[in-house]
CSV table of C-alpha atoms in Angstrom, one decimal:
chain,number,residue,atom,x,y,z
A,1,MET,CA,5.8,-26.1,-23.8
A,2,LYS,CA,2.0,-25.9,-24.2
A,3,LYS,CA,1.3,-26.4,-20.5
A,4,TRP,CA,3.8,-23.6,-19.7
A,5,LEU,CA,2.1,-21.3,-22.1
A,6,ILE,CA,-1.4,-22.0,-20.8
A,7,ARG,CA,-0.2,-21.6,-17.2
A,8,SER,CA,1.5,-18.3,-18.0
A,9,LEU,CA,-1.6,-17.0,-19.8
A,10,VAL,CA,-3.9,-18.0,-16.9
A,11,ILE,CA,-1.6,-16.3,-14.3
A,12,THR,CA,-1.4,-13.1,-16.5
A,13,ILE,CA,-5.2,-13.0,-16.8
A,14,VAL,CA,-5.7,-13.5,-13.1
A,15,PHE,CA,-3.2,-10.8,-12.3
A,16,LEU,CA,-4.7,-8.3,-14.7
A,17,THR,CA,-8.2,-9.0,-13.5
A,18,GLY,CA,-7.1,-8.4,-9.9
A,19,MET,CA,-5.4,-5.1,-10.9
A,20,THR,CA,-8.6,-4.0,-12.7
A,21,VAL,CA,-10.9,-4.9,-9.8
A,22,GLU,CA,-8.6,-3.2,-7.3
A,23,GLY,CA,-8.5,-0.1,-9.4
A,24,CYS,CA,-12.2,0.1,-9.6
A,25,THR,CA,-12.9,-0.2,-5.9
A,26,SER,CA,-13.8,2.9,-3.9
A,27,LYS,CA,-11.3,4.2,-1.3
A,28,ASN,CA,-11.6,6.7,1.4
A,29,THR,CA,-8.7,8.9,2.2
A,30,SER,CA,-8.5,11.3,5.1
A,31,ALA,CA,-6.0,13.0,7.4
A,32,ASP,CA,-6.4,12.9,11.1
A,33,SER,CA,-5.4,15.6,13.6
A,34,ASN,CA,-1.9,14.1,13.9
A,35,GLY,CA,-1.2,14.7,10.2
A,36,ILE,CA,-1.5,11.0,9.3
A,37,LEU,CA,-2.9,10.1,5.9
A,38,ASN,CA,-5.2,7.1,6.2
A,39,ASN,CA,-6.1,5.0,3.2
A,40,PHE,CA,-9.0,2.6,3.9
A,41,ASP,CA,-9.3,0.1,1.0
A,42,GLY,CA,-12.0,-2.1,2.5
A,43,ASP,CA,-9.6,-5.1,3.1
A,44,PRO,CA,-10.6,-6.4,6.5
A,45,THR,CA,-7.1,-7.9,7.3
A,46,THR,CA,-4.6,-5.5,5.8
A,47,GLN,CA,-4.5,-1.8,5.7
A,48,SER,CA,-1.7,0.4,4.4
A,49,TYR,CA,-1.2,4.1,4.4
A,50,VAL,CA,1.5,6.8,4.4
A,51,ALA,CA,2.2,8.6,7.7
A,52,THR,CA,4.0,11.9,7.7
A,53,ASP,CA,5.9,13.2,10.8
A,54,LYS,CA,4.6,16.7,11.5
A,55,GLU,CA,7.9,17.9,12.8
A,56,THR,CA,10.4,16.4,10.3
A,57,LYS,CA,8.0,15.9,7.3
A,58,VAL,CA,9.5,12.5,6.7
A,59,GLN,CA,7.1,10.1,5.1
A,60,TYR,CA,6.6,6.5,6.4
A,61,LEU,CA,4.9,3.6,4.8
A,62,VAL,CA,2.8,1.8,7.4
A,63,VAL,CA,1.2,-1.7,6.8
A,64,GLU,CA,-1.1,-3.1,9.4
A,65,ASN,CA,-2.1,-6.8,9.3
A,66,SER,CA,-4.7,-7.9,11.7
A,67,ASN,CA,-5.2,-11.5,10.4
A,68,ASN,CA,-4.6,-13.4,13.6
A,69,ASP,CA,-2.4,-11.0,15.6
A,70,LYS,CA,-2.1,-7.3,15.1
A,71,VAL,CA,1.2,-6.8,13.2
A,72,ILE,CA,2.4,-3.3,12.2
A,73,THR,CA,5.3,-2.7,9.9
A,74,ILE,CA,6.7,0.8,9.6
A,75,THR,CA,9.5,1.9,7.2
A,76,PRO,CA,10.6,5.2,5.8
A,77,ARG,CA,9.8,5.9,2.2
A,78,LEU,CA,13.0,6.4,0.3
A,79,ASN,CA,13.6,8.4,-2.9
A,80,LYS,CA,15.8,7.2,-5.7
A,81,ASP,CA,18.9,8.4,-3.9
A,82,GLY,CA,18.1,6.3,-0.9
A,83,LYS,CA,17.3,9.3,1.3
A,84,PRO,CA,14.0,9.6,3.2
A,85,MET,CA,11.2,11.2,1.3
A,86,ILE,CA,10.2,14.6,2.7
A,87,ASP,CA,6.6,15.8,2.3
A,88,GLY,CA,6.5,18.7,-0.1
A,89,GLU,CA,9.8,18.0,-1.9
């Protein structure tokens, strides 16, 4: 029981420290000419941002991982009803 409590406490402290450090880092946000919002968080291997389709205004979550191979994951952002999120609504 004591080992479990200590392990849980250590995991919680590490998690909260990571959240605090991430919240205190500087981020640069900009929009390019295609209407894509870029969020550069300084992580050299993973970058995530929200892209908005200029015609439909549907928002997409884009995650790029360039650890060994360039991998890009794109998925529409959904609201609580399960419908795609529209920019401005």
